[in-house]
PDB file of C-alpha atoms in Angstrom:
ATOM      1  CA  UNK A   1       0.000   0.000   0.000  1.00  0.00           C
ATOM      2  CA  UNK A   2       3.170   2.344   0.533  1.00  0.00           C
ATOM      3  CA  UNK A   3       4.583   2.094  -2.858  1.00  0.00           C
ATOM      4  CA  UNK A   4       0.748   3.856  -4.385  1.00  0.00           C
ATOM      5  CA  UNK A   5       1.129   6.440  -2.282  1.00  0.00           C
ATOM      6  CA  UNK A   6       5.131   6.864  -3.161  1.00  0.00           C
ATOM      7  CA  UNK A   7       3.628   7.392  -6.552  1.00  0.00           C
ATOM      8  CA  UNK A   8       1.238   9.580  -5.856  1.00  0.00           C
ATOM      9  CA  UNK A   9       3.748  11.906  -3.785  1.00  0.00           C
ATOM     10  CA  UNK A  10       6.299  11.714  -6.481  1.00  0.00           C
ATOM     11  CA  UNK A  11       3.761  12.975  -8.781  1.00  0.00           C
ATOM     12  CA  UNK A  12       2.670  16.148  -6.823  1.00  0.00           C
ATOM     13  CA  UNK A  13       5.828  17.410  -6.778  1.00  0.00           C
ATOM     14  CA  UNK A  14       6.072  19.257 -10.313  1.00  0.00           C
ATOM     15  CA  UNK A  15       3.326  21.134  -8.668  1.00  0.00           C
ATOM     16  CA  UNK A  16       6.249  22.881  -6.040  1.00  0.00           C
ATOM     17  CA  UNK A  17       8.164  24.240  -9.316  1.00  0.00           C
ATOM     18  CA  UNK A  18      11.430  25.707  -9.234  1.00  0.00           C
ATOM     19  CA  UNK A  19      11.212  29.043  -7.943  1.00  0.00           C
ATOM     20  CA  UNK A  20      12.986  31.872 -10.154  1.00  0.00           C
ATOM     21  CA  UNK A  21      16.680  32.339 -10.155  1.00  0.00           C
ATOM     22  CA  UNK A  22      16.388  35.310  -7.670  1.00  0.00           C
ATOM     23  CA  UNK A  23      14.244  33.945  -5.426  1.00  0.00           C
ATOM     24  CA  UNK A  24      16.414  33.405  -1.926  1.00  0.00           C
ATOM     25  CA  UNK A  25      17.832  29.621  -2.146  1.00  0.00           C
ATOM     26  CA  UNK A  26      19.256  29.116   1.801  1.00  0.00           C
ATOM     27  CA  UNK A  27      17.516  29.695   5.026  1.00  0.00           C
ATOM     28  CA  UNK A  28      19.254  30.492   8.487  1.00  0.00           C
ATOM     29  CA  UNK A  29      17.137  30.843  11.844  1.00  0.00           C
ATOM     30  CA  UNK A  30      17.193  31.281  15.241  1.00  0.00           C
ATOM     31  CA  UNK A  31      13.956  31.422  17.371  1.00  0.00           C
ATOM     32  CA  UNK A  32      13.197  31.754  21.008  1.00  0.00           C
ATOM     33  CA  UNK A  33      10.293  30.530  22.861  1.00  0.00           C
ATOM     34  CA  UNK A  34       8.445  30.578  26.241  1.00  0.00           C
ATOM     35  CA  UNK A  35       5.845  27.761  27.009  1.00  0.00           C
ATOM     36  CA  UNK A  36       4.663  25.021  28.642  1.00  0.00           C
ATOM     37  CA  UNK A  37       6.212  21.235  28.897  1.00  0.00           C
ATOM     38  CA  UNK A  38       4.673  18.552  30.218  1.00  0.00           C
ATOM     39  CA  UNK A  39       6.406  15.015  31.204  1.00  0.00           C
ATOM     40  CA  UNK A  40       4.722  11.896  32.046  1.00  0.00           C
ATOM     41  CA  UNK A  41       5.161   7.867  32.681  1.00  0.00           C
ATOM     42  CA  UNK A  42       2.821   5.090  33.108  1.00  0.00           C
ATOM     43  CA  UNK A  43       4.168   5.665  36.765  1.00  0.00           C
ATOM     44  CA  UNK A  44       3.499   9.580  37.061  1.00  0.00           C
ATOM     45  CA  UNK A  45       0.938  12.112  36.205  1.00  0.00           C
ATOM     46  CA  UNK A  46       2.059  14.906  34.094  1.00  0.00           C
ATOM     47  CA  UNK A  47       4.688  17.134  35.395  1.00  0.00           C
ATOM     48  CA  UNK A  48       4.207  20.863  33.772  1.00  0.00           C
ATOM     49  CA  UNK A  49       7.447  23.166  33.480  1.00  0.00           C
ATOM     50  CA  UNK A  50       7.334  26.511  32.560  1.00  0.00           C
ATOM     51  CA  UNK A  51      10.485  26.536  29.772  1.00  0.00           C
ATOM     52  CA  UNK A  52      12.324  28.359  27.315  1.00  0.00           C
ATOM     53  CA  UNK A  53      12.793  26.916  24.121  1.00  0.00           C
ATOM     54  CA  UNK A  54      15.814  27.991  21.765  1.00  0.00           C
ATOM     55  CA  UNK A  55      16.133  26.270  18.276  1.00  0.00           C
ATOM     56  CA  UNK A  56      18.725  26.960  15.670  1.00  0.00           C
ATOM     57  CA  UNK A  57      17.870  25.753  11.650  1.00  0.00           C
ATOM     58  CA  UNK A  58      20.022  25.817   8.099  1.00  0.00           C
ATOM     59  CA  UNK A  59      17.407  25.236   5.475  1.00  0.00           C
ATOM     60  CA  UNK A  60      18.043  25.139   1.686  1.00  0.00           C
ATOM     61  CA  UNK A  61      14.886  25.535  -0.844  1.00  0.00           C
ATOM     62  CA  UNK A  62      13.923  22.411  -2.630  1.00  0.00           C
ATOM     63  CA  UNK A  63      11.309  23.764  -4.757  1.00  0.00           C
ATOM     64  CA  UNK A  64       9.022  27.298  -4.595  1.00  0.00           C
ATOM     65  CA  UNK A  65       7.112  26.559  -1.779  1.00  0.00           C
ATOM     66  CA  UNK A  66       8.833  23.788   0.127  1.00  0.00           C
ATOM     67  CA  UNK A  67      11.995  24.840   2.405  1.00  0.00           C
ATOM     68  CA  UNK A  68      13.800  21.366   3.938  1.00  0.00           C
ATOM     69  CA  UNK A  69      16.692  21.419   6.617  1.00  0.00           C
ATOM     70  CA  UNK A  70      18.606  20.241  10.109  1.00  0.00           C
ATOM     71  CA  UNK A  71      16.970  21.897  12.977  1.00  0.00           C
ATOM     72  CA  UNK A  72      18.535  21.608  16.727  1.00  0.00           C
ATOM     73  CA  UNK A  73      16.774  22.931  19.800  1.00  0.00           C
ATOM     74  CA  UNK A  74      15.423  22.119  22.993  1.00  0.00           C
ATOM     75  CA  UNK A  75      13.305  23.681  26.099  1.00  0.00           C
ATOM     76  CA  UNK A  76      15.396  24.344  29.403  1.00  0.00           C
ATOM     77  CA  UNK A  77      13.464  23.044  32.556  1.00  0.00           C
ATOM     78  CA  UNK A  78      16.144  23.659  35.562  1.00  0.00           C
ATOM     79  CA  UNK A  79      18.800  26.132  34.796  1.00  0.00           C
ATOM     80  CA  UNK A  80      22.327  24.536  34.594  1.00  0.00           C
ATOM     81  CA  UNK A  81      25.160  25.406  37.084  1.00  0.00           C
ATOM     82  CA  UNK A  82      28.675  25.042  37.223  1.00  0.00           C
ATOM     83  CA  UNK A  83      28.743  25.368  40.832  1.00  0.00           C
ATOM     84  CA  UNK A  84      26.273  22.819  41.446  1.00  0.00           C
ATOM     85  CA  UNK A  85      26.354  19.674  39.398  1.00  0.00           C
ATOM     86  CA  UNK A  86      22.903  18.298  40.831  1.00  0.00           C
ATOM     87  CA  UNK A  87      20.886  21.364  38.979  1.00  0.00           C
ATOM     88  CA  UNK A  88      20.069  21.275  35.325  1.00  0.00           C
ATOM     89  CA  UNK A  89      17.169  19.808  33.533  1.00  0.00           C
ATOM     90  CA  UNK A  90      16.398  20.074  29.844  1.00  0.00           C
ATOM     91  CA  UNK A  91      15.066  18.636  26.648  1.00  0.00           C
ATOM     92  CA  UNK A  92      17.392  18.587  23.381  1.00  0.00           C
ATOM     93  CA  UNK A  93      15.960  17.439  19.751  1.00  0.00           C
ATOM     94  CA  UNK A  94      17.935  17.121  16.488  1.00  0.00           C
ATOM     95  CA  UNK A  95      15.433  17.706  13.540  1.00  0.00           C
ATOM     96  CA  UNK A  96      14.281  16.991  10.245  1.00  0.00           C
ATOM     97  CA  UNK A  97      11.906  20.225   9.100  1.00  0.00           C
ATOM     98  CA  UNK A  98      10.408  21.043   6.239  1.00  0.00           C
ATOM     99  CA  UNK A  99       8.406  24.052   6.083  1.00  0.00           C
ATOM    100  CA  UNK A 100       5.935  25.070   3.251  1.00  0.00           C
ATOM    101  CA  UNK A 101       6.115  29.150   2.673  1.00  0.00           C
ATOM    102  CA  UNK A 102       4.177  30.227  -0.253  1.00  0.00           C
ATOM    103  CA  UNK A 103       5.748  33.252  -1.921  1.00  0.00           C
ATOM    104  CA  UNK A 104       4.921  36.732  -1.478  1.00  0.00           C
ATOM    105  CA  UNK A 105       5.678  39.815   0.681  1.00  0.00           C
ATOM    106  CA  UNK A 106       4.283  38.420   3.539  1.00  0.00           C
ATOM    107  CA  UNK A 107       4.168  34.844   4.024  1.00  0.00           C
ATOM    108  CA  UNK A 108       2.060  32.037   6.534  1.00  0.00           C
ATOM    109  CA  UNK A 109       4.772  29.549   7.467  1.00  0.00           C
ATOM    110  CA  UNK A 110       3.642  25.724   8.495  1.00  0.00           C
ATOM    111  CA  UNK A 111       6.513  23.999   9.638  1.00  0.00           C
ATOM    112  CA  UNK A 112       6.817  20.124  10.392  1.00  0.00           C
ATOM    113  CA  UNK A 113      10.125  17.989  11.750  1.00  0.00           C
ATOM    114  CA  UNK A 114      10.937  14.441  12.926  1.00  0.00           C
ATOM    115  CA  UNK A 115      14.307  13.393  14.722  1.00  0.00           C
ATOM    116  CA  UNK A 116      16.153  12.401  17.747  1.00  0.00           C
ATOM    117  CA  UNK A 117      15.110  13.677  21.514  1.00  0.00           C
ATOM    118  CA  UNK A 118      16.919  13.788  24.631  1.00  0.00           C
ATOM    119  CA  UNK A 119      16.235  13.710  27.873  1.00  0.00           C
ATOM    120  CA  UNK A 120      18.824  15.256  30.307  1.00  0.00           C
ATOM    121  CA  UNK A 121      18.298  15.879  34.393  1.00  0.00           C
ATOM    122  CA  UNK A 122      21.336  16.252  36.779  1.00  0.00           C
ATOM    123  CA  UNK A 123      19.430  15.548  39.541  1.00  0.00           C
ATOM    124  CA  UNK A 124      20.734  12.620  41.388  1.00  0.00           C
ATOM    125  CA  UNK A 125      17.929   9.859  41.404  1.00  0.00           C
ATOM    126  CA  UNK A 126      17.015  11.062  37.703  1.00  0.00           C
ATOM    127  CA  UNK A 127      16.223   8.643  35.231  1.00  0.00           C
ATOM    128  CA  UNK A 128      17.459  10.440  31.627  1.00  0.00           C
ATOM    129  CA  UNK A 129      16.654   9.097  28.196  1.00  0.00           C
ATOM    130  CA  UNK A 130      16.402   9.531  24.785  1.00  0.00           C
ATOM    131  CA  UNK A 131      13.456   8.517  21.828  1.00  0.00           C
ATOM    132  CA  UNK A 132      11.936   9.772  18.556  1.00  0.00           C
ATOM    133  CA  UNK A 133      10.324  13.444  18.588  1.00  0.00           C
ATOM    134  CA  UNK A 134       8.065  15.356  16.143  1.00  0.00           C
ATOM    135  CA  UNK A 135       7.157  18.960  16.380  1.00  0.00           C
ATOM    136  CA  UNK A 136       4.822  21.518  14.281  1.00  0.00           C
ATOM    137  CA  UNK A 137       4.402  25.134  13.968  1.00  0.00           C
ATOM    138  CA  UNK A 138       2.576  27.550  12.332  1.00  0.00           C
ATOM    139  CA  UNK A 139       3.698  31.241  11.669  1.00  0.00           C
ATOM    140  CA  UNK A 140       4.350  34.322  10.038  1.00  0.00           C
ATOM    141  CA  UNK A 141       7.181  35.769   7.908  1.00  0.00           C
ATOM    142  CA  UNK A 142       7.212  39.646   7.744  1.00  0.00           C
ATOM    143  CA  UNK A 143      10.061  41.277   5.421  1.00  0.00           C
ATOM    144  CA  UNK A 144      12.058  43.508   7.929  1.00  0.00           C
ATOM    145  CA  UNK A 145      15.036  44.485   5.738  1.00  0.00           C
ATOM    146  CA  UNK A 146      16.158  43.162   3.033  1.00  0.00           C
ATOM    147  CA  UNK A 147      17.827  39.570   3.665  1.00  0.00           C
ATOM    148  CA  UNK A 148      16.179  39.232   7.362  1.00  0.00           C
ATOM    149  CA  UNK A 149      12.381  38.241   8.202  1.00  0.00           C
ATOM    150  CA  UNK A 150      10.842  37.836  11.594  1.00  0.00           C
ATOM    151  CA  UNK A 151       8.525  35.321  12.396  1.00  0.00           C
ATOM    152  CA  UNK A 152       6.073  35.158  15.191  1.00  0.00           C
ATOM    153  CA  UNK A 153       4.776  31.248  15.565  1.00  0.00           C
ATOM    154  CA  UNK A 154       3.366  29.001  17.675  1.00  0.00           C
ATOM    155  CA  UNK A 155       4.542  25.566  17.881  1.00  0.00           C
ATOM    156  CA  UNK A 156       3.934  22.175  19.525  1.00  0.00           C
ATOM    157  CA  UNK A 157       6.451  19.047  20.142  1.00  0.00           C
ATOM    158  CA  UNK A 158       5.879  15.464  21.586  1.00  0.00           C
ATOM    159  CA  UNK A 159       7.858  12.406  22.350  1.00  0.00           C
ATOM    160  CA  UNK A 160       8.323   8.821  23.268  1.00  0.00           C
ATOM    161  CA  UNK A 161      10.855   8.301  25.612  1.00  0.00           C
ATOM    162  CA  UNK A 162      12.663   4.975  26.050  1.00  0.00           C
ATOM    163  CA  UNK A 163      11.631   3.069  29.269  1.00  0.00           C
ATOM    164  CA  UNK A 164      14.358   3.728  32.133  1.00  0.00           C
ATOM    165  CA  UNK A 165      15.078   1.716  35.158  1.00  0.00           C
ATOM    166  CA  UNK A 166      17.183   2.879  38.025  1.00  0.00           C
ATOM    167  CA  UNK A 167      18.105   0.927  41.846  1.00  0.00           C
ATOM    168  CA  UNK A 168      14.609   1.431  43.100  1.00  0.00           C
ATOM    169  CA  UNK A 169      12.413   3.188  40.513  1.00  0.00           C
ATOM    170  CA  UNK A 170      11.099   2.224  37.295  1.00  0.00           C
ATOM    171  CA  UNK A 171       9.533   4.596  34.843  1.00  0.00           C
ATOM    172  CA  UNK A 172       7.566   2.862  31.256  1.00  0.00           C
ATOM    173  CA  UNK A 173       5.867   5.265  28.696  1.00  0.00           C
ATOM    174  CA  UNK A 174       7.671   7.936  29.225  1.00  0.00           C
ATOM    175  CA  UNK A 175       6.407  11.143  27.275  1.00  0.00           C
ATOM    176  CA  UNK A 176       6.259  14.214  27.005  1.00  0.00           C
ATOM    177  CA  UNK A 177       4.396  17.225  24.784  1.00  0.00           C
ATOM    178  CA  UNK A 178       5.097  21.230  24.827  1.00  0.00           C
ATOM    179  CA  UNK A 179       3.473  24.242  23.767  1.00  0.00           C
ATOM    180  CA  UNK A 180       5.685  27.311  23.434  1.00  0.00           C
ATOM    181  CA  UNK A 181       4.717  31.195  21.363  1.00  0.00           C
ATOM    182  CA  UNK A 182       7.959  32.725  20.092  1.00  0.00           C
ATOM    183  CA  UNK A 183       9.760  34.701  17.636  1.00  0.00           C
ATOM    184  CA  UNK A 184      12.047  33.714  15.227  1.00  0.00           C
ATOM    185  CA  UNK A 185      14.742  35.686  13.039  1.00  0.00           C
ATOM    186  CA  UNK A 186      15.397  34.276   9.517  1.00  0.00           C
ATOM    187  CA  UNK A 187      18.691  35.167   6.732  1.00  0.00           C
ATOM    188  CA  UNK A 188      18.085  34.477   3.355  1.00  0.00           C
ATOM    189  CA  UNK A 189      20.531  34.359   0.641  1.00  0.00           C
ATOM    190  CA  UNK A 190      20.499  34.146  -3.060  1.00  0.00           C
ATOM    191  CA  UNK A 191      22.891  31.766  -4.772  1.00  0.00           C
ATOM    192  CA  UNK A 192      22.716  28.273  -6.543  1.00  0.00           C
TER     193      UNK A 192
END
């Protein structure tokens, strides 16, 4: 049933044709974020943490509407310090996006990526732990000069965490989604 709708795909995409050679070919972005995680087990009700969320993207264009790149980011939970090696809590992804942007002056933005999530907590009867993450967001790109754009978005992310055992605790189904609003700051520049 997969190979039909390989087909299928395939055949939409003359419909994302090239875009002119002037149109702006790479994409780099940096957006911050302030939201709401939440982390749960089979063991444990959800756990919400206010966090920041910082992601950093290199995208190249693909076709005239469809923008495809490496994305890493991640939402801080527990600030991290040097002084005290038990503090520090976060969540880390590495990303697959692809955004769709249709052209224009001002542009919507609906971003999608899949990849690799980690789990990371100092705290001494943690249980860390790593799985496969998705996120989505939708957005806004305004023109403010002429290679940068800001974009205001709201995004979601969610995970499956592997299962973790430690001397007395067990934790199985480990999860977790976030909400965050932010703003993002993209470069574009021309160039084959």
């Amino acid at each position: 049933m997969r190979f039909p709708i390989g087909i299928l795909l395939l055949g939409a995409l003359p419909s994302f044709a090239r875009a002119p050679a002037d149109t702006p070919r790479w994409f780099l972005g940096m957006d911050v974020g302030y939201g709401s995680l939440d982390l749960r087990s089979d063991q444990n009700d959800a756990v919400s943490k206010h966090a920041l969320a910082i992601t950093f993207r290199g995208q190249v264009r693909v076709a005239d509407l469809l923008r495809v790149g490496l994305e890493l980011g991640g939402w801080t939970l527990d600030a991290y310090d040097a002084n005290d090696p038990s503090k520090g809590e976060s969540v880390s992804n590495v990303l697959v996006v692809a955004d769709v942007v249709p052209t224009g002056r001002y542009r919507p933005l609906f971003r999608i990526g899949f990849g690799r999530v980690e789990y990371n907590n100092n705290a001494p009867s943690a249980l860390e732990g790593s799985g496969w993450g998705w996120k989505a967001a939708v957005g806004y790109e305004f023109p403010v000069w002429r290679n940068v754009r800001v974009v205001p978005r709201l995004q979601y992310g969610a995970s499956e965490l592997d299962d973790a055992y430690g001397v007395n605790d067990r934790r199985t189904g480990r999860r977790y989604d976030a909400w965050d609003l932010g703003v993002g700051v993209t470069w574009v520049f021309r160039g084959g």
